[in-house]
Short mmCIF file of C-alpha atoms and ligand atoms in Angstrom, two decimals:
data_model
loop_
_atom_site.label_atom_id
_atom_site.label_comp_id
_atom_site.label_asym_id
_atom_site.label_seq_id
_atom_site.Cartn_x
_atom_site.Cartn_y
_atom_site.Cartn_z
CA MET A 1 0.13 0.04 -0.23
CA THR A 2 1.33 3.47 -0.72
CA THR A 3 0.31 6.42 1.05
CA THR A 4 0.60 10.11 -0.28
CA GLU A 5 1.33 12.83 1.81
CA ALA A 6 -1.08 15.52 2.34
CA ALA A 7 -0.58 18.64 0.41
CA PRO A 8 0.23 21.59 2.84
CA ARG A 9 -2.58 24.20 3.29
CA SER A 10 -1.00 26.75 1.31
CA GLU A 11 -1.04 24.54 -1.71
CA VAL A 12 -4.68 23.52 -1.28
CA LEU A 13 -5.71 27.05 -0.69
CA THR A 14 -3.71 28.45 -3.67
CA ARG A 15 -5.51 26.03 -5.84
CA SER A 16 -8.55 27.84 -4.90
CA THR A 17 -7.62 31.20 -4.95
CA ARG A 18 -6.06 30.81 -8.11
CA THR A 19 -8.95 29.87 -9.89
CA HIS A 20 -11.38 32.18 -7.96
CA ASP A 21 -12.96 35.09 -9.96
CA TRP A 22 -12.29 37.97 -7.73
CA ARG A 23 -14.47 40.57 -7.80
CA LEU A 24 -15.04 44.12 -6.73
CA LEU A 25 -18.29 45.20 -4.84
CA VAL A 26 -19.86 48.28 -6.46
CA GLY A 27 -23.33 49.49 -6.56
CA GLY A 28 -24.33 45.81 -4.84
CA GLU A 29 -22.56 43.84 -7.61
CA LEU A 30 -19.73 41.63 -7.55
CA VAL A 31 -18.15 43.26 -10.84
CA ALA A 32 -14.56 43.14 -12.59
CA SER A 33 -12.65 46.21 -12.71
CA ARG A 34 -14.11 48.30 -15.80
CA SER A 35 -10.89 48.28 -17.43
CA GLY A 36 -10.86 44.56 -17.20
CA THR A 37 -7.28 44.63 -15.87
CA THR A 38 -6.32 42.70 -12.72
CA PHE A 39 -2.89 42.67 -11.00
CA ASP A 40 -0.90 39.64 -9.32
CA ASP A 41 -1.32 38.94 -5.68
CA PRO A 42 1.85 37.15 -4.49
CA SER A 43 2.07 35.32 -1.44
CA PRO A 44 5.01 35.90 0.97
CA VAL A 45 4.69 32.55 2.29
CA THR A 46 5.00 30.48 -0.83
CA GLY A 47 6.47 33.23 -3.29
CA GLU A 48 3.89 32.00 -5.57
CA VAL A 49 1.32 34.54 -7.26
CA VAL A 50 -1.98 33.19 -5.64
CA ALA A 51 -4.49 35.32 -7.31
CA ALA A 52 -5.48 37.86 -10.07
CA VAL A 53 -7.07 40.86 -8.22
CA PRO A 54 -9.25 43.56 -10.11
CA ASP A 55 -7.16 46.66 -10.38
CA ALA A 56 -10.07 49.58 -9.93
CA GLY A 57 -9.21 52.77 -11.87
CA ALA A 58 -10.96 56.12 -11.49
CA GLU A 59 -14.06 54.82 -13.23
CA ASP A 60 -14.75 52.30 -10.77
CA VAL A 61 -14.23 54.66 -7.82
CA ASP A 62 -16.59 56.89 -9.37
CA ALA A 63 -18.99 54.41 -10.21
CA ALA A 64 -18.93 53.31 -6.64
CA VAL A 65 -19.29 56.88 -5.37
CA ARG A 66 -22.29 57.40 -7.61
CA ALA A 67 -23.94 54.54 -6.23
CA ALA A 68 -23.15 55.38 -2.63
CA ARG A 69 -24.66 58.90 -3.47
CA ALA A 70 -27.86 57.36 -4.48
CA ALA A 71 -28.03 54.90 -1.67
CA PHE A 72 -27.18 57.84 0.84
CA PRO A 73 -30.76 59.16 1.46
CA ALA A 74 -32.48 56.07 2.43
CA TRP A 75 -29.66 54.50 4.07
CA SER A 76 -29.05 57.65 6.37
CA ARG A 77 -32.81 57.64 7.22
CA THR A 78 -32.80 53.84 7.87
CA PRO A 79 -33.89 53.64 11.40
CA LEU A 80 -31.03 52.96 13.71
CA PRO A 81 -32.03 49.47 14.99
CA GLU A 82 -32.20 48.83 11.70
CA ARG A 83 -28.78 49.47 10.86
CA VAL A 84 -27.44 48.18 14.10
CA ALA A 85 -28.94 44.79 13.12
CA LEU A 86 -27.54 44.96 9.78
CA VAL A 87 -23.98 45.43 11.23
CA ARG A 88 -24.41 42.59 13.68
CA GLU A 89 -25.63 40.19 11.05
CA ILE A 90 -22.11 41.32 9.04
CA ALA A 91 -20.24 40.47 12.25
CA ARG A 92 -22.08 37.17 12.49
CA ARG A 93 -21.16 36.31 8.72
CA VAL A 94 -17.52 37.37 9.49
CA ARG A 95 -17.41 35.07 12.70
CA ALA A 96 -19.04 32.09 10.85
CA HIS A 97 -16.00 32.48 8.10
CA ALA A 98 -13.29 33.38 10.40
CA ASP A 99 -11.09 30.50 9.72
CA GLU A 100 -11.39 30.77 5.76
CA LEU A 101 -11.04 34.61 6.01
CA GLY A 102 -7.84 34.38 8.38
CA ASP A 103 -6.28 31.68 6.16
CA LEU A 104 -6.68 34.05 3.06
CA ASP A 105 -4.73 36.60 5.46
CA THR A 106 -1.93 34.10 6.20
CA LEU A 107 -1.65 33.29 2.62
CA ASP A 108 -1.38 36.54 1.03
CA GLY A 109 -0.27 38.52 4.02
CA GLY A 110 1.99 36.15 5.80
CA ASN A 111 0.54 36.54 9.35
CA ILE A 112 0.48 33.13 11.16
CA THR A 113 -2.75 31.37 10.82
CA ARG A 114 -3.93 31.19 14.76
CA LEU A 115 -3.42 35.00 14.84
CA ALA A 116 -5.24 35.63 11.43
CA ARG A 117 -8.32 33.80 12.47
CA ALA A 118 -8.27 35.63 15.59
CA ASP A 119 -8.05 38.52 13.69
CA ALA A 120 -11.25 37.88 11.80
CA VAL A 121 -13.00 37.34 15.05
CA ALA A 122 -11.36 40.95 16.33
CA GLY A 123 -13.02 42.41 13.21
CA ALA A 124 -16.44 40.93 14.25
CA ALA A 125 -15.85 42.29 17.61
CA MET A 126 -15.29 45.69 16.60
CA LEU A 127 -18.45 45.56 14.13
CA ASP A 128 -20.42 44.19 17.56
CA PHE A 129 -18.96 47.06 19.67
CA PHE A 130 -20.20 49.82 17.16
CA ALA A 131 -23.60 48.24 17.11
CA ASP A 132 -23.58 48.04 20.79
CA ALA A 133 -22.38 51.87 20.92
CA ALA A 134 -24.81 53.05 18.36
CA HIS A 135 -26.98 55.01 21.23
CA ALA A 136 -23.67 57.19 21.86
CA LEU A 137 -24.59 59.23 18.82
CA GLY A 138 -26.90 60.80 20.82
CA GLY A 139 -26.70 64.61 20.89
CA ARG A 140 -27.34 66.93 23.74
CA THR A 141 -29.47 70.13 24.85
CA VAL A 142 -27.39 73.06 25.94
CA PRO A 143 -28.42 75.83 28.26
CA ALA A 144 -27.25 78.58 26.10
CA SER A 145 -30.20 81.23 26.70
CA GLU A 146 -33.59 81.63 28.22
CA GLY A 147 -36.81 81.26 26.00
CA ALA A 148 -34.99 78.84 23.64
CA LEU A 149 -34.10 75.20 23.27
CA HIS A 150 -30.61 74.47 22.14
CA TYR A 151 -30.13 71.19 21.09
CA THR A 152 -27.47 69.18 18.80
CA THR A 153 -27.75 66.08 16.63
CA GLN A 154 -25.03 63.92 15.15
CA GLN A 155 -25.61 63.64 11.32
CA PRO A 156 -24.05 61.32 9.26
CA ILE A 157 -21.54 62.95 6.59
CA GLY A 158 -22.56 61.12 3.51
CA VAL A 159 -19.77 58.89 1.20
CA VAL A 160 -17.23 58.22 3.37
CA ALA A 161 -13.61 56.26 2.57
CA ARG A 162 -11.94 53.96 4.71
CA ILE A 163 -8.44 53.28 3.27
CA VAL A 164 -6.43 50.33 5.37
CA PRO A 165 -3.00 48.91 5.64
CA TYR A 166 -1.87 45.30 5.06
CA ASN A 167 -0.93 44.40 8.84
CA HIS A 168 -4.15 43.34 9.98
CA PRO A 169 -6.26 42.93 6.45
CA ILE A 170 -9.46 41.31 7.73
CA MET A 171 -9.69 42.95 11.13
CA PHE A 172 -9.41 46.27 9.31
CA ALA A 173 -11.76 45.57 6.62
CA ALA A 174 -14.60 43.91 8.49
CA GLY A 175 -14.25 46.38 11.91
CA LYS A 176 -13.52 49.49 10.02
CA ILE A 177 -16.59 49.83 8.20
CA ALA A 178 -18.75 49.40 11.31
CA ALA A 179 -18.70 52.95 12.59
CA PRO A 180 -19.45 54.84 9.22
CA LEU A 181 -22.40 52.36 9.10
CA VAL A 182 -23.78 52.67 12.15
CA ALA A 183 -23.65 56.53 11.81
CA GLY A 184 -25.60 56.27 8.62
CA ASN A 185 -22.76 56.87 6.08
CA CYS A 186 -22.11 54.73 2.84
CA VAL A 187 -18.70 53.58 2.88
CA LEU A 188 -15.83 52.73 0.23
CA LEU A 189 -13.57 50.17 1.59
CA LYS A 190 -10.01 50.23 -0.06
CA PRO A 191 -7.89 47.28 1.14
CA PRO A 192 -4.00 46.98 0.78
CA HIS A 193 -2.51 45.87 -2.54
CA GLN A 194 -0.51 43.07 -0.85
CA ALA A 195 -3.29 41.66 1.05
CA PRO A 196 -6.60 42.24 -0.49
CA LEU A 197 -8.22 38.86 -0.72
CA SER A 198 -10.08 38.65 2.57
CA ALA A 199 -11.38 41.92 1.92
CA LEU A 200 -12.78 40.84 -1.53
CA ARG A 201 -14.49 37.95 0.23
CA LEU A 202 -16.05 40.10 2.71
CA GLY A 203 -17.30 41.74 -0.27
CA GLU A 204 -18.88 38.38 -1.38
CA LEU A 205 -19.95 37.72 2.02
CA ILE A 206 -22.44 40.78 2.37
CA ALA A 207 -22.98 41.57 -1.19
CA ASP A 208 -26.78 40.26 -0.62
CA LEU A 209 -27.27 41.82 2.55
CA VAL A 210 -26.08 45.54 2.36
CA PRO A 211 -28.22 47.56 0.22
CA PRO A 212 -26.72 48.46 -2.86
CA GLY A 213 -24.10 51.43 -2.95
CA VAL A 214 -23.84 51.47 0.97
CA VAL A 215 -20.56 49.53 0.94
CA SER A 216 -18.13 49.16 -1.71
CA VAL A 217 -14.79 47.25 -1.88
CA LEU A 218 -12.33 48.60 -4.23
CA THR A 219 -8.71 47.16 -4.78
CA GLY A 220 -5.97 48.25 -6.88
CA ALA A 221 -2.54 47.59 -7.93
CA GLY A 222 -0.96 50.40 -6.20
CA ALA A 223 -1.46 54.24 -4.77
CA ALA A 224 -3.94 55.12 -8.01
CA THR A 225 -6.77 53.71 -6.81
CA GLY A 226 -6.82 55.30 -3.14
CA ASP A 227 -5.56 58.62 -4.73
CA ALA A 228 -8.66 58.39 -6.80
CA ILE A 229 -11.05 58.01 -4.04
CA VAL A 230 -9.15 60.73 -1.93
CA ARG A 231 -9.50 63.27 -4.76
CA HIS A 232 -13.14 62.35 -5.78
CA PRO A 233 -15.22 65.60 -4.77
CA ASP A 234 -18.10 63.59 -3.38
CA VAL A 235 -15.84 61.62 -0.93
CA ARG A 236 -16.24 64.31 1.88
CA ARG A 237 -14.38 62.10 4.69
CA ILE A 238 -11.53 60.13 4.38
CA ALA A 239 -10.15 57.75 7.22
CA PHE A 240 -6.70 56.48 6.47
CA ILE A 241 -4.57 54.04 8.33
CA GLY A 242 -1.15 53.28 7.14
CA SER A 243 2.27 55.25 6.80
CA ALA A 244 3.01 58.66 7.71
CA SER A 245 4.48 59.55 4.40
CA THR A 246 0.88 58.25 2.75
CA GLY A 247 -1.14 60.03 5.26
CA ARG A 248 0.41 63.56 4.29
CA ARG A 249 -0.01 62.97 0.58
CA ILE A 250 -3.63 62.16 1.15
CA GLN A 251 -4.15 65.22 3.24
CA GLU A 252 -2.49 67.27 0.36
CA ALA A 253 -4.43 65.48 -2.45
CA ALA A 254 -7.90 65.74 -0.41
CA ALA A 255 -7.13 69.41 -0.17
CA GLN A 256 -7.02 69.74 -3.83
CA THR A 257 -10.89 68.66 -4.30
CA GLY A 258 -12.42 70.21 -1.44
CA VAL A 259 -12.46 70.68 2.23
CA LYS A 260 -12.37 67.27 3.74
CA ASP A 261 -12.35 65.53 7.27
CA VAL A 262 -9.31 63.88 7.12
CA SER A 263 -8.36 61.51 10.09
CA LEU A 264 -4.87 59.48 10.15
CA GLU A 265 -3.71 56.46 12.22
CA LEU A 266 -0.01 56.29 11.20
CA GLY A 267 3.05 54.46 12.10
CA GLY A 268 4.92 54.56 15.57
CA LYS A 269 8.45 54.40 17.05
CA ASN A 270 6.95 53.63 20.52
CA ALA A 271 8.92 53.38 23.72
CA LEU A 272 8.87 50.85 26.56
CA ILE A 273 10.62 52.61 29.40
CA ALA A 274 12.04 50.16 32.27
CA PHE A 275 12.95 52.26 35.38
CA PRO A 276 15.23 50.62 37.98
CA ASP A 277 12.41 49.23 40.50
CA ALA A 278 10.98 47.30 37.52
CA ASP A 279 11.22 43.24 37.74
CA PRO A 280 13.64 42.51 34.95
CA LEU A 281 11.94 39.35 33.68
CA ALA A 282 8.29 41.02 33.59
CA VAL A 283 10.09 44.12 31.51
CA ALA A 284 11.71 41.31 29.31
CA ALA A 285 8.47 39.48 28.63
CA ALA A 286 6.69 42.86 28.03
CA ALA A 287 9.45 43.65 25.62
CA VAL A 288 8.93 40.52 23.70
CA ARG A 289 5.25 40.75 23.65
CA GLY A 290 5.14 44.58 22.88
CA MET A 291 7.07 44.04 19.68
CA ASN A 292 4.58 41.76 18.09
CA PHE A 293 7.09 39.53 17.06
CA SER A 294 4.11 37.07 16.01
CA TRP A 295 3.08 39.75 13.42
CA SER A 296 6.86 40.13 12.54
CA GLY A 297 6.95 43.47 14.20
CA GLN A 298 4.44 44.76 11.58
CA SER A 299 2.39 46.65 14.15
CA CYS A 300 2.07 50.48 14.55
CA GLY A 301 1.87 50.26 18.26
CA SER A 302 5.27 47.75 18.63
CA THR A 303 7.34 49.25 21.24
CA SER A 304 10.48 48.96 19.09
CA ARG A 305 12.43 50.96 21.24
CA LEU A 306 13.38 49.64 24.68
CA LEU A 307 14.62 52.37 26.91
CA VAL A 308 16.00 50.49 29.84
CA HIS A 309 17.61 51.73 33.09
CA ARG A 310 21.55 51.28 33.03
CA SER A 311 21.12 48.96 36.05
CA LEU A 312 18.66 46.40 34.39
CA HIS A 313 20.18 46.27 30.88
CA ASP A 314 22.05 42.76 31.31
CA ARG A 315 19.41 40.94 33.07
CA VAL A 316 16.73 42.34 30.79
CA VAL A 317 18.78 41.61 27.53
CA ALA A 318 19.67 38.07 28.69
CA GLU A 319 16.08 37.20 29.36
CA ILE A 320 14.94 38.94 26.08
CA VAL A 321 17.50 36.84 24.27
CA ARG A 322 16.13 33.65 26.05
CA LEU A 323 12.54 34.55 25.26
CA VAL A 324 13.06 35.08 21.46
CA GLY A 325 14.98 32.00 21.07
CA GLU A 326 11.90 30.13 22.25
CA LEU A 327 9.73 31.46 19.46
CA ARG A 328 9.23 29.07 16.83
CA LEU A 329 9.97 29.99 13.12
CA GLY A 330 8.19 27.85 9.99
CA ASP A 331 5.45 27.61 8.07
CA PRO A 332 2.95 30.24 9.09
CA PHE A 333 0.15 28.09 8.34
CA ASP A 334 1.55 25.79 11.00
CA GLU A 335 -0.22 25.95 14.21
CA ARG A 336 3.08 25.84 16.05
CA THR A 337 4.58 28.52 14.16
CA ASP A 338 5.06 31.71 16.55
CA VAL A 339 6.48 34.34 13.90
CA GLY A 340 4.63 35.14 10.47
CA ALA A 341 6.17 36.26 7.43
CA LEU A 342 6.95 39.79 6.25
CA VAL A 343 4.45 40.87 3.87
CA SER A 344 6.29 41.30 0.88
CA GLU A 345 9.77 41.24 -1.02
CA GLU A 346 9.86 45.16 -0.50
CA GLN A 347 9.27 44.89 2.88
CA TYR A 348 11.50 42.20 3.63
CA ALA A 349 14.50 43.84 1.95
CA LYS A 350 13.34 47.09 3.76
CA VAL A 351 14.12 45.21 7.30
CA LEU A 352 17.29 43.82 5.94
CA ARG A 353 18.65 47.31 4.88
CA TYR A 354 17.77 48.64 8.28
CA LEU A 355 19.89 45.84 9.78
CA ASP A 356 22.83 46.79 7.52
CA VAL A 357 22.08 50.47 8.74
CA ALA A 358 22.03 49.68 12.53
CA ARG A 359 25.29 47.67 12.28
CA ALA A 360 27.01 50.19 10.41
CA ASP A 361 25.94 53.04 12.95
CA GLY A 362 27.38 50.67 15.79
CA ALA A 363 24.55 48.58 16.82
CA THR A 364 24.98 44.71 17.55
CA ALA A 365 22.28 42.11 16.96
CA VAL A 366 22.59 39.77 19.90
CA ALA A 367 19.37 37.66 18.68
CA GLY A 368 18.67 37.37 15.03
CA GLY A 369 20.05 39.63 12.56
CA ALA A 370 19.98 37.46 9.68
CA PRO A 371 17.37 36.05 7.22
CA ALA A 372 15.78 32.97 8.83
CA ASP A 373 16.68 29.21 7.96
CA GLY A 374 14.60 26.72 7.57
CA VAL A 375 11.33 28.34 6.89
CA GLY A 376 11.37 27.56 2.86
CA PRO A 377 10.62 30.40 0.72
CA ALA A 378 8.46 32.06 3.40
CA LEU A 379 9.82 35.90 3.91
CA VAL A 380 11.13 35.58 7.58
CA VAL A 381 13.51 37.70 9.65
CA PRO A 382 13.74 36.12 13.01
CA PRO A 383 13.10 38.55 16.23
CA THR A 384 16.07 40.76 16.10
CA VAL A 385 17.29 42.44 19.65
CA LEU A 386 20.07 45.17 18.87
CA THR A 387 21.90 46.50 21.63
CA GLY A 388 24.42 49.46 21.69
CA VAL A 389 21.82 51.51 20.08
CA THR A 390 21.83 55.20 20.74
CA ALA A 391 18.97 57.56 20.59
CA THR A 392 19.61 59.25 17.19
CA MET A 393 20.72 56.20 15.33
CA ARG A 394 18.37 55.83 12.07
CA VAL A 395 17.26 52.61 13.45
CA ALA A 396 16.09 54.28 16.85
CA GLN A 397 14.40 57.06 14.98
CA GLU A 398 12.61 55.72 11.66
CA GLU A 399 9.84 53.17 11.68
CA VAL A 400 11.06 49.78 10.28
CA PHE A 401 7.60 48.11 10.69
CA GLY A 402 9.89 44.71 11.09
CA PRO A 403 11.08 42.37 13.95
CA LEU A 404 14.05 44.74 14.90
CA LEU A 405 14.05 45.80 18.83
CA SER A 406 16.55 48.49 19.63
CA VAL A 407 17.68 48.49 23.09
CA ILE A 408 18.90 52.06 24.40
CA THR A 409 20.26 52.58 27.98
CA PHE A 410 19.50 55.74 30.26
CA ASP A 411 20.58 56.62 33.74
CA THR A 412 17.66 59.51 34.72
CA GLU A 413 13.97 59.90 34.33
CA ASP A 414 14.35 63.18 32.54
CA GLU A 415 16.75 61.34 29.82
CA ALA A 416 14.51 58.56 29.34
CA VAL A 417 11.43 60.86 28.70
CA ALA A 418 13.65 63.09 26.55
CA VAL A 419 14.63 60.22 24.44
CA ALA A 420 11.06 58.74 24.56
CA ASN A 421 9.94 62.22 22.87
CA GLY A 422 12.92 62.49 20.65
CA VAL A 423 11.07 61.00 17.63
CA GLU A 424 8.76 62.35 14.96
CA TYR A 425 6.24 59.76 16.34
CA GLY A 426 3.71 59.70 19.18
CA LEU A 427 1.52 56.63 19.10
CA THR A 428 1.98 54.68 22.05
CA ALA A 429 4.62 54.45 25.16
CA ALA A 430 4.87 51.79 28.03
CA VAL A 431 5.92 52.69 31.41
CA TRP A 432 7.35 49.91 34.05
CA THR A 433 7.86 50.84 37.56
CA ASP A 434 6.18 50.19 40.61
CA ASP A 435 6.55 53.95 41.58
CA LEU A 436 3.04 55.13 41.37
CA ARG A 437 4.17 59.08 41.29
CA ARG A 438 6.83 58.26 38.66
CA ALA A 439 4.35 55.97 36.52
CA HIS A 440 1.86 58.84 36.35
CA ARG A 441 4.48 61.54 35.95
CA VAL A 442 5.96 59.91 33.04
CA ALA A 443 2.73 58.93 31.30
CA ALA A 444 1.77 62.59 31.34
CA ALA A 445 5.07 63.71 30.16
CA VAL A 446 5.31 61.12 27.12
CA GLU A 447 4.13 62.12 24.08
CA ALA A 448 1.89 59.35 23.07
CA GLY A 449 -1.87 58.88 22.07
CA TYR A 450 -1.89 55.54 24.23
CA VAL A 451 0.18 54.82 27.29
CA TRP A 452 0.48 51.44 28.95
CA ILE A 453 1.86 51.47 32.81
CA ASN A 454 3.15 48.00 33.73
CA ASP A 455 1.61 46.43 30.46
CA THR A 456 2.12 46.50 26.76
CA SER A 457 0.77 45.63 23.56
CA ARG A 458 -2.89 44.79 24.42
CA HIS A 459 -5.68 47.49 23.21
CA HIS A 460 -8.95 47.22 24.41
CA VAL A 461 -11.95 48.22 22.19
CA GLY A 462 -13.46 51.08 23.83
CA LEU A 463 -10.45 52.71 24.71
CA PRO A 464 -9.44 55.54 22.37
CA PHE A 465 -6.59 54.50 20.10
CA GLY A 466 -4.50 56.84 17.83
CA GLY A 467 -1.50 59.06 17.82
CA VAL A 468 0.13 62.52 18.17
CA LYS A 469 2.77 64.30 16.08
CA SER A 470 3.48 62.22 12.98
CA SER A 471 1.39 59.35 14.27
CA GLY A 472 -1.77 60.93 13.27
CA LEU A 473 -4.87 62.67 13.90
CA GLY A 474 -8.11 61.50 15.57
CA ARG A 475 -9.08 58.35 17.69
CA GLU A 476 -10.40 55.07 16.65
CA GLU A 477 -11.59 51.84 18.33
CA SER A 478 -14.18 53.80 20.72
CA VAL A 479 -16.99 56.32 20.62
CA GLU A 480 -14.84 58.83 19.41
CA GLU A 481 -14.42 56.93 16.04
CA LEU A 482 -18.36 56.71 15.85
CA ILE A 483 -18.74 60.38 16.59
CA GLY A 484 -15.81 60.86 14.08
CA PHE A 485 -18.14 59.76 11.26
CA THR A 486 -20.87 62.57 11.99
CA GLU A 487 -21.12 66.29 11.83
CA THR A 488 -22.73 67.85 14.69
CA LYS A 489 -25.75 70.06 14.16
CA ALA A 490 -26.91 72.71 16.46
CA VAL A 491 -30.41 73.56 16.38
CA HIS A 492 -32.19 76.59 18.16
CA VAL A 493 -36.06 76.61 19.01
CA GLY A 494 -37.32 79.67 20.23
CA TYR A 495 -40.54 79.14 22.41
CA ARG A 496 -41.15 82.75 23.75
P1 NAP B 501 0.81 52.70 3.14
O1 NAP B 501 1.62 52.21 2.41
O2 NAP B 501 0.31 53.95 3.89
O3 NAP B 501 -0.59 52.03 2.71
C1 NAP B 501 -1.92 51.89 3.25
C2 NAP B 501 -3.07 51.89 2.41
O4 NAP B 501 -3.01 53.44 1.86
C3 NAP B 501 -3.09 51.01 1.37
O5 NAP B 501 -4.45 50.67 1.16
C4 NAP B 501 -2.78 51.70 0.29
O6 NAP B 501 -2.92 50.86 -0.99
C5 NAP B 501 -3.06 52.96 0.19
N1 NAP B 501 -2.19 54.17 -0.47
C6 NAP B 501 -1.08 54.19 -0.65
N2 NAP B 501 -0.97 55.32 -1.24
C7 NAP B 501 -2.24 56.18 -1.48
C8 NAP B 501 -2.29 57.36 -1.89
N3 NAP B 501 -1.35 58.08 -2.34
N4 NAP B 501 -3.54 57.77 -1.55
C9 NAP B 501 -4.49 57.15 -1.10
N5 NAP B 501 -4.24 55.74 -0.58
C10 NAP B 501 -2.88 55.34 -0.91
O7 NAP B 501 0.93 51.70 4.54
P2 NAP B 501 1.24 49.93 4.58
O8 NAP B 501 2.66 50.00 4.15
O9 NAP B 501 0.23 49.43 4.17
O10 NAP B 501 0.95 50.01 6.21
C11 NAP B 501 2.15 50.08 7.32
C12 NAP B 501 1.85 51.50 7.93
O11 NAP B 501 0.51 51.38 8.40
C13 NAP B 501 2.69 51.47 8.99
O12 NAP B 501 3.29 52.86 8.94
C14 NAP B 501 1.97 51.32 10.37
O13 NAP B 501 2.52 51.88 11.43
C15 NAP B 501 0.59 52.18 9.84
N6 NAP B 501 -0.18 51.45 10.52
C16 NAP B 501 -1.22 52.38 11.36
C17 NAP B 501 -2.02 52.01 12.46
C18 NAP B 501 -2.45 52.80 13.44
O14 NAP B 501 -3.60 52.52 13.95
N7 NAP B 501 -1.80 54.00 13.77
C19 NAP B 501 -2.27 50.59 12.39
C20 NAP B 501 -1.75 49.77 11.34
C21 NAP B 501 -0.93 50.06 10.59
P3 NAP B 501 -2.29 50.17 -1.99
O15 NAP B 501 -1.74 49.25 -1.00
O16 NAP B 501 -3.00 49.71 -2.90
O17 NAP B 501 -1.00 51.04 -2.43
#
């Protein structure tokens, strides 16, 4: 009797993604791009092209905007409980297909399977959060004068855009349409070119559910599709998640065709500050968790700068090296694998370039520091710990968006705060100390939108997430996000 080995999951999945007819969602229909063109979607796990993806041009964007405008009057007047019910049904469908959606993210985005599937569930949870939060749309009365009633209402804006990056494809695709929909807007979703499949699949899953034009899914080969969305005069609100450089380009382009409401969730160069009274083992574990090595460090909130007091340095670094040595590298589809692939050849090359730059500037890799062995064609750089880093080195200033942890020593609290704030970004920070006064003092002093004290990495839906300085404008994952998809109208009712 002969036995044949089961084909790896990536191979089985690729057979179906390659033959699948991937389509945009425009005006309630699953359609090819109007030009008929597609682009190749390569997998960072297998190195193969896994799908031909529609390349939406300006004419597809315009069709989606026209459908959205036509849908807006009815959708915005749909009673809130009905909008909420629809959002809950999207959540239910995403949850029911979480494994399938997550596996698509593993295939074309490189995230490890168990976390990619968890991302789909997290996207569903965000949909449910905004359904739960619907009544926060509220409005208020204001005692502004005698003889009149003054009140405010929160009104939907109209056609809004959601442009999202590649690191959590399905979580962003599913979760980020929730607030605009609950608030009564019609939304254009623009997934990243590196990992577009789960968003396109989401479009298929909701095409029969959502009124035509209320949600569109538009994929493109590069900046052109997003740029056409941003410049469309009828797109009045743009919510962007991505790099600071693209965010700035979007602000500029948006301003050329109208006065638009732009929110930006951008990059970070986040500091974890460990004071001398902190437990070195706990700090090391936090530094590893905070780096999001499972995502290959491709997380905006990653604490990629460990600012450690000189007295703790050696013990913390030794423990970090031990912990990252335990992380398993391998096929991202293997449940036992701990570290995913970098999303693309371009991102992989960028990480390796930063390693060269760091070494040339005087840093030493005490763990990792070279492409991974034994992971086949997957684009994996092992968790890398750089010591001897100083605050002004490029690797300590610029967002790598990869698995490079820079360790910087400090002697005083003032120095730690100055180094933490001495970058252009200001997204997250983590402060490790048992000294209550110091913890709050430093939390107040660091320039960041989200601060952990004696924790790291986790964010909880409900708590506003977002950055200061080049890390962005606006807050998400909270009621602020919901209100951010409305305009406030003030009404004065005279009654004397
Ligand atoms: P990116 O290159 O800025 O792309 C993000 C999105 O913008 C993609 O959908 C992209 O489309 C689109 N885009 C590119 N150029 C555009 C243009 N000129 N006009 C309109 N849209 C355009 O970012 P990325 O490399 O995918 O993602 C990594 C970055 O995202 C990192 O900086 C990370 O820190 C940041 N991020 C921030 C947060 C946060 O919450 N603060 C969360 C996650 C990630 P194409 O892919 O088709 O080019």
